[in-house]
XYZ file of C-alpha atoms in Angstrom:
489
model
C -36.954 5.730 7.211
C -37.416 5.283 10.798
C -39.947 3.465 10.047
C -37.837 0.604 8.588
C -35.858 0.810 12.135
C -35.301 -2.154 14.174
C -36.661 -4.406 11.532
C -35.259 -7.893 10.926
C -31.821 -7.496 12.894
C -32.201 -8.844 16.266
C -32.065 -6.780 18.947
C -30.791 -6.229 22.508
C -27.796 -9.680 22.295
C -25.009 -7.966 22.727
C -23.685 -5.775 25.993
C -21.090 -3.206 26.889
C -18.415 -6.049 27.888
C -19.531 -7.523 24.207
C -19.350 -4.359 21.954
C -15.845 -3.171 23.842
C -14.327 -6.872 22.000
C -15.411 -5.800 19.182
C -14.060 -2.818 19.039
C -10.622 -4.124 20.301
C -11.514 -7.138 18.055
C -11.934 -4.960 14.998
C -8.632 -3.112 15.321
C -6.717 -6.062 15.139
C -3.805 -5.386 17.145
C -1.694 -8.459 16.616
C -2.405 -8.054 12.637
C -2.021 -4.482 12.187
C 1.291 -5.092 13.934
C 2.660 -7.713 12.061
C 1.138 -6.934 9.194
C 1.394 -3.050 8.545
C 5.105 -2.381 10.873
C 7.516 -3.179 7.852
C 5.475 -1.234 5.757
C 5.225 1.945 8.404
C 8.942 1.599 9.780
C 9.690 1.805 5.729
C 7.905 4.560 5.570
C 9.086 6.594 8.795
C 11.809 5.023 10.287
C 12.339 5.328 14.237
C 8.831 7.505 13.800
C 6.649 4.530 13.906
C 5.819 5.354 17.875
C 5.260 9.177 17.052
C 3.359 8.137 13.884
C 0.571 6.096 15.696
C 0.466 8.565 18.415
C -0.078 11.837 16.373
C -2.852 9.667 14.236
C -4.895 8.261 17.512
C -5.670 11.999 18.710
C -7.990 13.036 15.747
C -8.399 9.461 15.361
C -10.343 9.583 19.271
C -12.504 12.967 17.810
C -13.570 10.610 14.845
C -14.138 8.080 17.604
C -16.400 10.905 19.170
C -18.262 11.836 16.334
C -19.216 8.480 15.971
C -20.345 8.328 19.309
C -22.261 11.669 19.502
C -24.062 10.237 15.505
C -25.250 6.774 17.307
C -26.839 8.728 20.216
C -29.106 10.570 17.805
C -29.621 7.698 15.186
C -29.169 4.057 15.981
C -28.381 2.710 12.464
C -26.902 -0.894 11.043
C -25.537 1.685 8.186
C -23.593 4.174 10.756
C -21.723 6.537 8.443
C -24.105 5.769 5.681
C -27.033 7.057 7.587
C -25.456 9.637 9.540
C -23.598 11.596 6.640
C -26.839 11.045 4.331
C -29.242 12.838 7.077
C -26.893 15.966 7.597
C -24.436 16.797 4.845
C -26.460 15.533 1.706
C -27.532 11.433 0.605
C -25.011 11.402 -2.211
C -22.208 11.587 0.907
C -23.868 9.769 2.610
C -23.771 6.617 -0.218
C -19.773 8.069 -1.064
C -19.283 6.931 2.591
C -21.243 3.627 2.885
C -19.873 2.945 -0.063
C -16.010 3.556 0.503
C -16.652 1.235 4.069
C -18.368 -1.734 1.737
C -14.817 -1.263 -1.092
C -11.946 -0.769 1.973
C -13.893 -3.950 3.710
C -13.736 -6.241 0.764
C -10.531 -5.078 -0.432
C -9.203 -5.884 3.373
C -10.677 -9.450 3.682
C -8.596 -10.150 -0.028
C -6.303 -8.825 1.938
C -6.506 -10.698 5.097
C -7.127 -13.674 4.215
C -3.776 -14.892 2.777
C -2.097 -13.607 6.188
C -4.513 -16.054 7.966
C -3.275 -19.116 6.310
C 0.193 -18.138 5.840
C -0.015 -18.024 9.947
C -1.506 -21.116 10.107
C 0.386 -22.744 7.900
C 3.912 -20.886 9.546
C 2.840 -22.593 12.949
C 3.129 -27.172 11.532
C 6.521 -25.765 9.399
C 7.648 -22.386 8.407
C 8.434 -23.711 4.518
C 4.966 -23.951 4.422
C 4.346 -20.313 4.683
C 5.647 -19.158 1.490
C 3.602 -21.519 -0.872
C 0.712 -19.462 -2.027
C -1.389 -21.846 -3.871
C -1.260 -23.684 -0.320
C -1.842 -20.134 1.880
C -4.688 -18.970 -0.992
C -6.487 -22.591 0.050
C -6.517 -22.329 3.781
C -6.901 -18.422 3.583
C -10.236 -19.211 2.005
C -11.448 -21.706 4.459
C -10.888 -19.526 7.019
C -12.471 -16.691 5.516
C -15.913 -19.632 4.884
C -15.377 -20.338 8.332
C -16.025 -17.125 10.021
C -18.584 -16.192 6.893
C -20.805 -18.922 8.523
C -20.159 -17.856 11.930
C -21.254 -14.116 11.165
C -24.567 -15.587 9.103
C -25.047 -17.989 12.495
C -26.285 -14.943 14.459
C -24.770 -11.795 16.592
C -24.510 -13.767 20.049
C -22.398 -17.116 17.563
C -20.058 -14.041 16.318
C -19.504 -12.814 19.929
C -19.257 -15.884 21.177
C -16.401 -16.739 18.769
C -15.277 -13.582 18.748
C -14.619 -13.158 22.749
C -12.322 -17.038 22.505
C -10.025 -15.203 19.570
C -9.703 -12.065 21.194
C -9.224 -13.254 24.496
C -6.182 -15.814 23.578
C -4.756 -13.013 20.895
C -5.350 -10.130 23.827
C -3.221 -12.583 26.511
C -0.256 -13.006 24.500
C -0.055 -9.657 23.519
C -0.421 -8.458 27.121
C 2.432 -11.250 28.074
C 4.583 -9.996 25.515
C 4.089 -6.538 26.008
C 5.589 -7.334 29.851
C 8.414 -9.149 28.787
C 9.739 -6.556 26.256
C 10.289 -4.297 28.881
C 12.322 -6.566 30.521
C 14.376 -7.453 27.683
C 18.210 -6.789 28.165
C 19.413 -8.206 24.116
C 18.271 -4.799 22.887
C 19.647 -2.965 19.645
C 18.909 0.339 20.146
C 17.999 2.327 23.530
C 14.835 4.159 23.937
C 15.032 7.513 22.789
C 12.102 10.066 23.325
C 12.803 11.571 19.893
C 10.895 7.906 18.665
C 7.843 10.286 19.884
C 8.536 13.703 18.543
C 8.644 14.943 14.866
C 12.128 15.146 14.705
C 12.379 11.664 12.629
C 9.663 12.450 9.750
C 10.930 13.097 6.636
C 9.426 16.540 6.233
C 5.082 17.405 5.754
C 4.925 14.597 3.179
C 6.609 11.878 5.015
C 4.403 12.708 7.983
C 1.400 11.947 5.717
C 2.326 9.130 4.735
C 3.127 7.718 8.218
C -0.177 9.072 9.832
C -2.572 7.128 6.128
C -0.911 3.858 7.643
C -1.389 4.361 11.160
C -5.225 5.107 10.440
C -5.313 1.764 9.099
C -3.869 0.327 12.089
C -6.809 1.383 14.211
C -9.257 1.280 10.922
C -12.118 -1.380 12.578
C -13.689 -0.056 16.295
C -15.990 1.204 14.429
C -18.034 -2.135 13.926
C -19.921 -1.281 16.919
C -21.591 1.346 15.306
C -22.520 -1.328 12.515
C -23.959 -3.767 15.793
C -26.078 -0.776 17.128
C -29.314 -2.149 16.270
C -28.079 -5.512 17.478
C -26.938 -3.862 21.279
C -28.814 -2.884 24.674
C -29.146 0.489 25.118
C -27.014 0.690 22.232
C -26.982 4.727 21.833
C -24.771 4.807 25.001
C -22.900 1.338 24.334
C -21.961 1.913 20.858
C -20.200 5.225 20.985
C -18.450 4.289 24.586
C -17.187 0.155 23.260
C -15.732 2.494 20.027
C -13.998 5.235 22.281
C -12.163 2.373 25.028
C -11.229 0.427 22.005
C -9.486 2.647 20.621
C -7.495 3.369 23.756
C -6.875 -0.459 24.191
C -5.251 -0.518 21.016
C -3.713 2.813 20.757
C -1.378 1.429 24.003
C -0.928 -1.603 22.528
C 0.289 -0.523 18.904
C 2.796 2.471 21.604
C 4.334 -1.159 23.356
C 4.824 -3.160 20.023
C 6.025 -0.263 18.498
C 8.855 1.009 20.681
C 9.862 -2.872 21.635
C 10.276 -2.838 16.969
C 12.536 0.075 17.786
C 14.594 -1.399 21.381
C 14.809 -4.835 20.289
C 15.186 -5.102 16.500
C 17.867 -4.376 13.795
C 16.748 -2.519 10.536
C 17.345 -5.924 8.562
C 15.729 -7.794 10.723
C 12.360 -5.483 10.213
C 13.368 -5.781 6.345
C 14.172 -9.455 5.920
C 10.798 -10.209 8.058
C 8.241 -7.323 6.227
C 5.126 -9.896 6.210
C 5.587 -10.792 10.355
C 7.414 -8.745 12.465
C 5.675 -9.938 15.657
C 7.405 -13.489 14.755
C 10.854 -11.819 14.972
C 10.560 -9.446 17.540
C 8.632 -12.928 19.889
C 11.796 -14.975 18.883
C 14.123 -12.038 20.042
C 12.349 -12.058 23.270
C 11.607 -15.723 24.281
C 13.509 -17.978 22.213
C 11.706 -21.279 20.884
C 8.778 -20.540 21.808
C 8.189 -16.251 21.206
C 7.814 -16.865 17.716
C 4.963 -19.968 17.680
C 2.700 -17.697 20.688
C 3.267 -14.397 18.158
C 2.182 -16.018 14.973
C -0.940 -17.962 16.852
C -1.471 -14.340 18.311
C -1.272 -12.809 14.876
C -3.607 -15.532 13.486
C -6.277 -15.390 16.173
C -6.276 -11.829 15.062
C -6.226 -11.959 11.607
C -9.150 -14.540 11.392
C -11.324 -12.341 14.270
C -10.573 -9.303 12.443
C -12.164 -11.107 9.289
C -15.000 -11.436 11.485
C -15.762 -8.004 12.222
C -15.085 -6.636 8.575
C -17.516 -8.761 7.097
C -19.939 -8.033 9.955
C -19.081 -4.023 8.950
C -19.892 -5.204 5.618
C -22.951 -6.683 5.465
C -24.645 -4.265 7.680
C -23.871 -1.204 5.853
C -25.353 -3.257 2.729
C -28.148 -4.495 4.459
C -29.205 -0.828 5.231
C -28.259 0.288 1.348
C -31.068 -2.548 0.786
C -33.748 -1.519 3.013
C -32.868 1.779 1.975
C -32.977 0.689 -1.850
C -30.303 2.453 -2.350
C -28.944 -0.745 -3.555
C -30.570 -4.230 -4.461
C -33.017 -4.580 -2.028
C -32.729 -8.094 -1.753
C -29.750 -7.338 0.452
C -31.849 -5.948 2.846
C -32.914 -9.722 3.435
C -33.137 -10.997 7.007
C -32.868 -14.767 8.033
C -35.441 -15.983 9.282
C -33.772 -18.197 12.088
C -30.694 -15.900 12.515
C -31.927 -12.613 12.471
C -28.833 -11.945 10.284
C -28.613 -10.017 6.583
C -28.221 -13.411 4.792
C -28.298 -12.436 1.125
C -25.720 -9.650 2.278
C -23.727 -12.057 3.438
C -24.220 -14.884 0.963
C -22.889 -11.937 -1.684
C -20.197 -10.221 0.085
C -19.023 -13.673 0.771
C -18.697 -14.933 -3.090
C -17.068 -11.458 -3.971
C -14.454 -11.495 -1.786
C -13.487 -15.712 -2.596
C -13.216 -14.682 -6.454
C -11.240 -12.069 -5.734
C -9.005 -13.059 -3.401
C -8.521 -15.903 -5.633
C -7.962 -13.661 -8.513
C -5.410 -11.491 -6.564
C -3.127 -14.236 -5.884
C -2.837 -15.721 -8.794
C -1.124 -12.006 -9.383
C 1.736 -10.812 -7.837
C 3.625 -11.911 -4.180
C 2.041 -11.638 -0.685
C 4.029 -8.568 0.298
C 3.088 -6.975 -2.959
C -0.965 -6.957 -2.749
C -0.565 -6.356 0.827
C 1.358 -3.101 0.508
C -0.779 -1.625 -2.101
C -4.079 -3.097 -0.696
C -2.943 -1.153 2.618
C -2.300 2.257 0.734
C -5.980 1.993 -0.903
C -8.052 1.248 2.089
C -6.021 3.965 4.013
C -7.344 6.853 0.892
C -11.073 5.138 1.656
C -11.244 5.113 5.594
C -10.036 8.495 5.452
C -13.009 9.274 3.055
C -16.131 7.504 5.961
C -14.095 8.955 8.896
C -13.585 12.571 7.917
C -17.646 12.829 6.224
C -18.128 11.375 9.937
C -16.296 14.182 12.158
C -17.979 16.505 10.071
C -21.184 15.362 9.910
C -21.469 15.509 13.782
C -20.567 18.854 13.847
C -23.745 19.343 11.523
C -26.356 17.378 13.535
C -25.234 18.960 17.178
C -24.370 22.857 15.735
C -27.445 23.856 17.756
C -26.171 22.055 20.570
C -22.825 22.906 20.415
C -22.574 26.466 22.442
C -24.550 24.824 25.341
C -21.573 23.674 27.277
C -17.686 23.223 26.770
C -17.829 19.319 27.241
C -20.146 20.054 24.157
C -18.222 21.765 22.146
C -14.690 20.218 22.272
C -15.944 16.535 22.489
C -19.006 17.240 19.551
C -17.758 20.122 18.003
C -14.008 20.947 17.421
C -12.485 17.772 18.387
C -14.633 15.818 15.772
C -13.942 18.221 13.663
C -10.466 18.229 14.123
C -10.641 14.698 13.619
C -12.868 14.868 9.520
C -9.819 18.001 9.141
C -6.520 15.153 9.316
C -8.384 12.420 7.863
C -8.766 14.735 4.639
C -5.134 16.430 4.570
C -3.632 13.028 5.092
C -5.984 11.997 1.913
C -4.893 15.069 0.412
C -1.192 14.556 1.177
C -0.079 11.144 0.718
C -1.950 11.096 -3.290
C 1.290 12.312 -4.259
C 3.004 9.811 -2.307
C 1.239 6.638 -3.550
C 2.039 4.289 -6.334
C -0.879 4.115 -9.490
C -1.919 0.961 -8.642
C -2.618 2.051 -4.821
C -4.213 5.226 -5.776
C -6.271 2.847 -8.979
C -7.450 0.781 -5.943
C -8.449 3.621 -4.185
C -9.808 6.317 -5.657
C -11.278 3.734 -8.923
C -12.961 1.895 -6.508
C -14.904 4.419 -5.112
C -15.748 6.193 -8.494
C -17.730 2.554 -9.144
C -19.305 3.309 -6.886
C -21.407 5.888 -8.450
C -22.741 3.654 -10.388
C -25.407 2.469 -8.107
C -25.716 5.887 -6.669
C -27.184 7.445 -9.572
C -29.505 4.186 -10.562
C -31.049 4.086 -7.094
C -31.502 7.991 -6.926
C -33.607 7.994 -10.343
C -35.005 4.987 -9.179
C -36.733 7.759 -6.303
C -35.340 6.121 -2.878
C -36.542 7.244 0.036
C -33.022 7.526 0.795
C -32.758 10.967 -1.440
C -35.144 12.182 0.847
C -34.079 12.141 4.224
C -35.252 13.757 7.139
C -32.767 15.996 8.346
C -30.580 14.666 11.606
C -30.580 17.321 14.289
C -29.678 16.711 17.963
C -32.263 19.274 19.484
C -35.455 17.417 17.583
C -34.063 14.015 18.169
C -33.470 14.066 21.980
C -36.875 14.842 22.716
C -38.510 12.964 19.820
C -36.072 9.909 18.532
C -37.356 7.157 21.047
C -40.890 7.264 19.883
C -41.077 4.163 18.167
C -43.142 5.379 14.732
C -43.927 1.801 13.057
C -46.148 -0.385 14.612
C -44.044 -3.731 15.594
C -40.759 -1.878 15.755
C -39.770 -3.059 19.464
C -38.798 -0.549 21.153
C -35.400 -0.092 22.558
C -34.420 0.299 26.761
C -33.099 3.025 27.464
C -32.094 5.665 29.780
C -33.043 9.055 28.131
C -30.452 10.807 25.845
C -27.643 11.946 27.133
C -26.903 14.920 25.389
C -22.533 14.942 27.456
C -20.644 12.313 28.905
């Protein structure tokens, strides 16, 4: 499998700063806060800051798993490759498939808010027009499709612009919120404790939603074949990204608790941030935060497109999906077939889903379904790192904690919220979540019967990789710049 490494995608395009920006944009701080806060408050009430805090700890464990795994296997498929080479190829395929399905559903769920936010800037009433929002959302999606098709450099430039403005606006409002005096409630430390959760099942449903908030930082690993010194950079950028969005999520969910009444949150479920902005800075605040949400949504459509197309590219290259998906454009060095296919499927689903129901309903079910799929592939990656590094875990306390115990805790947590939340979710969310995973069994078994090399993997073992992985074993494969492979931070 490794002799395909590095063929096709343009190597060494992205630097450390670029990848950190991609990690933050992948988690889409403004979009997550706007689209999910009302759902989270509905599930756990005042405990929303606590749900995000207690999900951040295992999420950092998963980010550590990605960091350690990306040091020993540079692959655009990320968890699809790692899980397949440590646990089992079937689990690896399901891991990749879970990402493909969740990302495709997200692009469908995310395009509509991109449209309605854009319209809200011109006229509040237009934002409620589903047909018009669909057209504008589809237009934004096509623009992002074009940017991703144009290559990693163009993608990052667009991302720097969108995320730069978004984070600037969020930082400004984080400061203004601290000095805001006209509050609905006084701050209470119990919001960060367990007392506001409705038992264990309430905590699990809050954690599943919190996982959706964080999801997306791992786009750095899907870009690893296009990143300079990626063995260090991709994992580190993911960790920094999780840290940055964690701080933003905490500040804004606490601000929502302090400044907004329950009625305000309920009545503005599709965009809590705009109401918060209006309270903090009447007149301009709502508009500015709508701009940040719009940019965040468009930016995260871009990172999600990267994740799904790079995963499909890796699958096509390994012949676990149609080989055409592994084709790379000669000029742009992007997996153009994968990009066109994903674009067509997502647009068709987007138009169909908006014919079916209201924006709020589509979003709520989609977010819960995505949460289930995220839990699957994050959890499997957490287990994979323990297997890959098993012979090195006792060599130092840092290896044991950061490469073993913490990722394992993250994996157990992800599987736990998956099982716990099944009892809480409605039929539609479970059907989308589990049904989407089940569809993957068809291509998996078909290509396994065809005899793809992916199903006879070279096992991933950190001790061997440290010594051997750097030698390019295919003629003409570009070698990557590196400074040896650190096994500790």
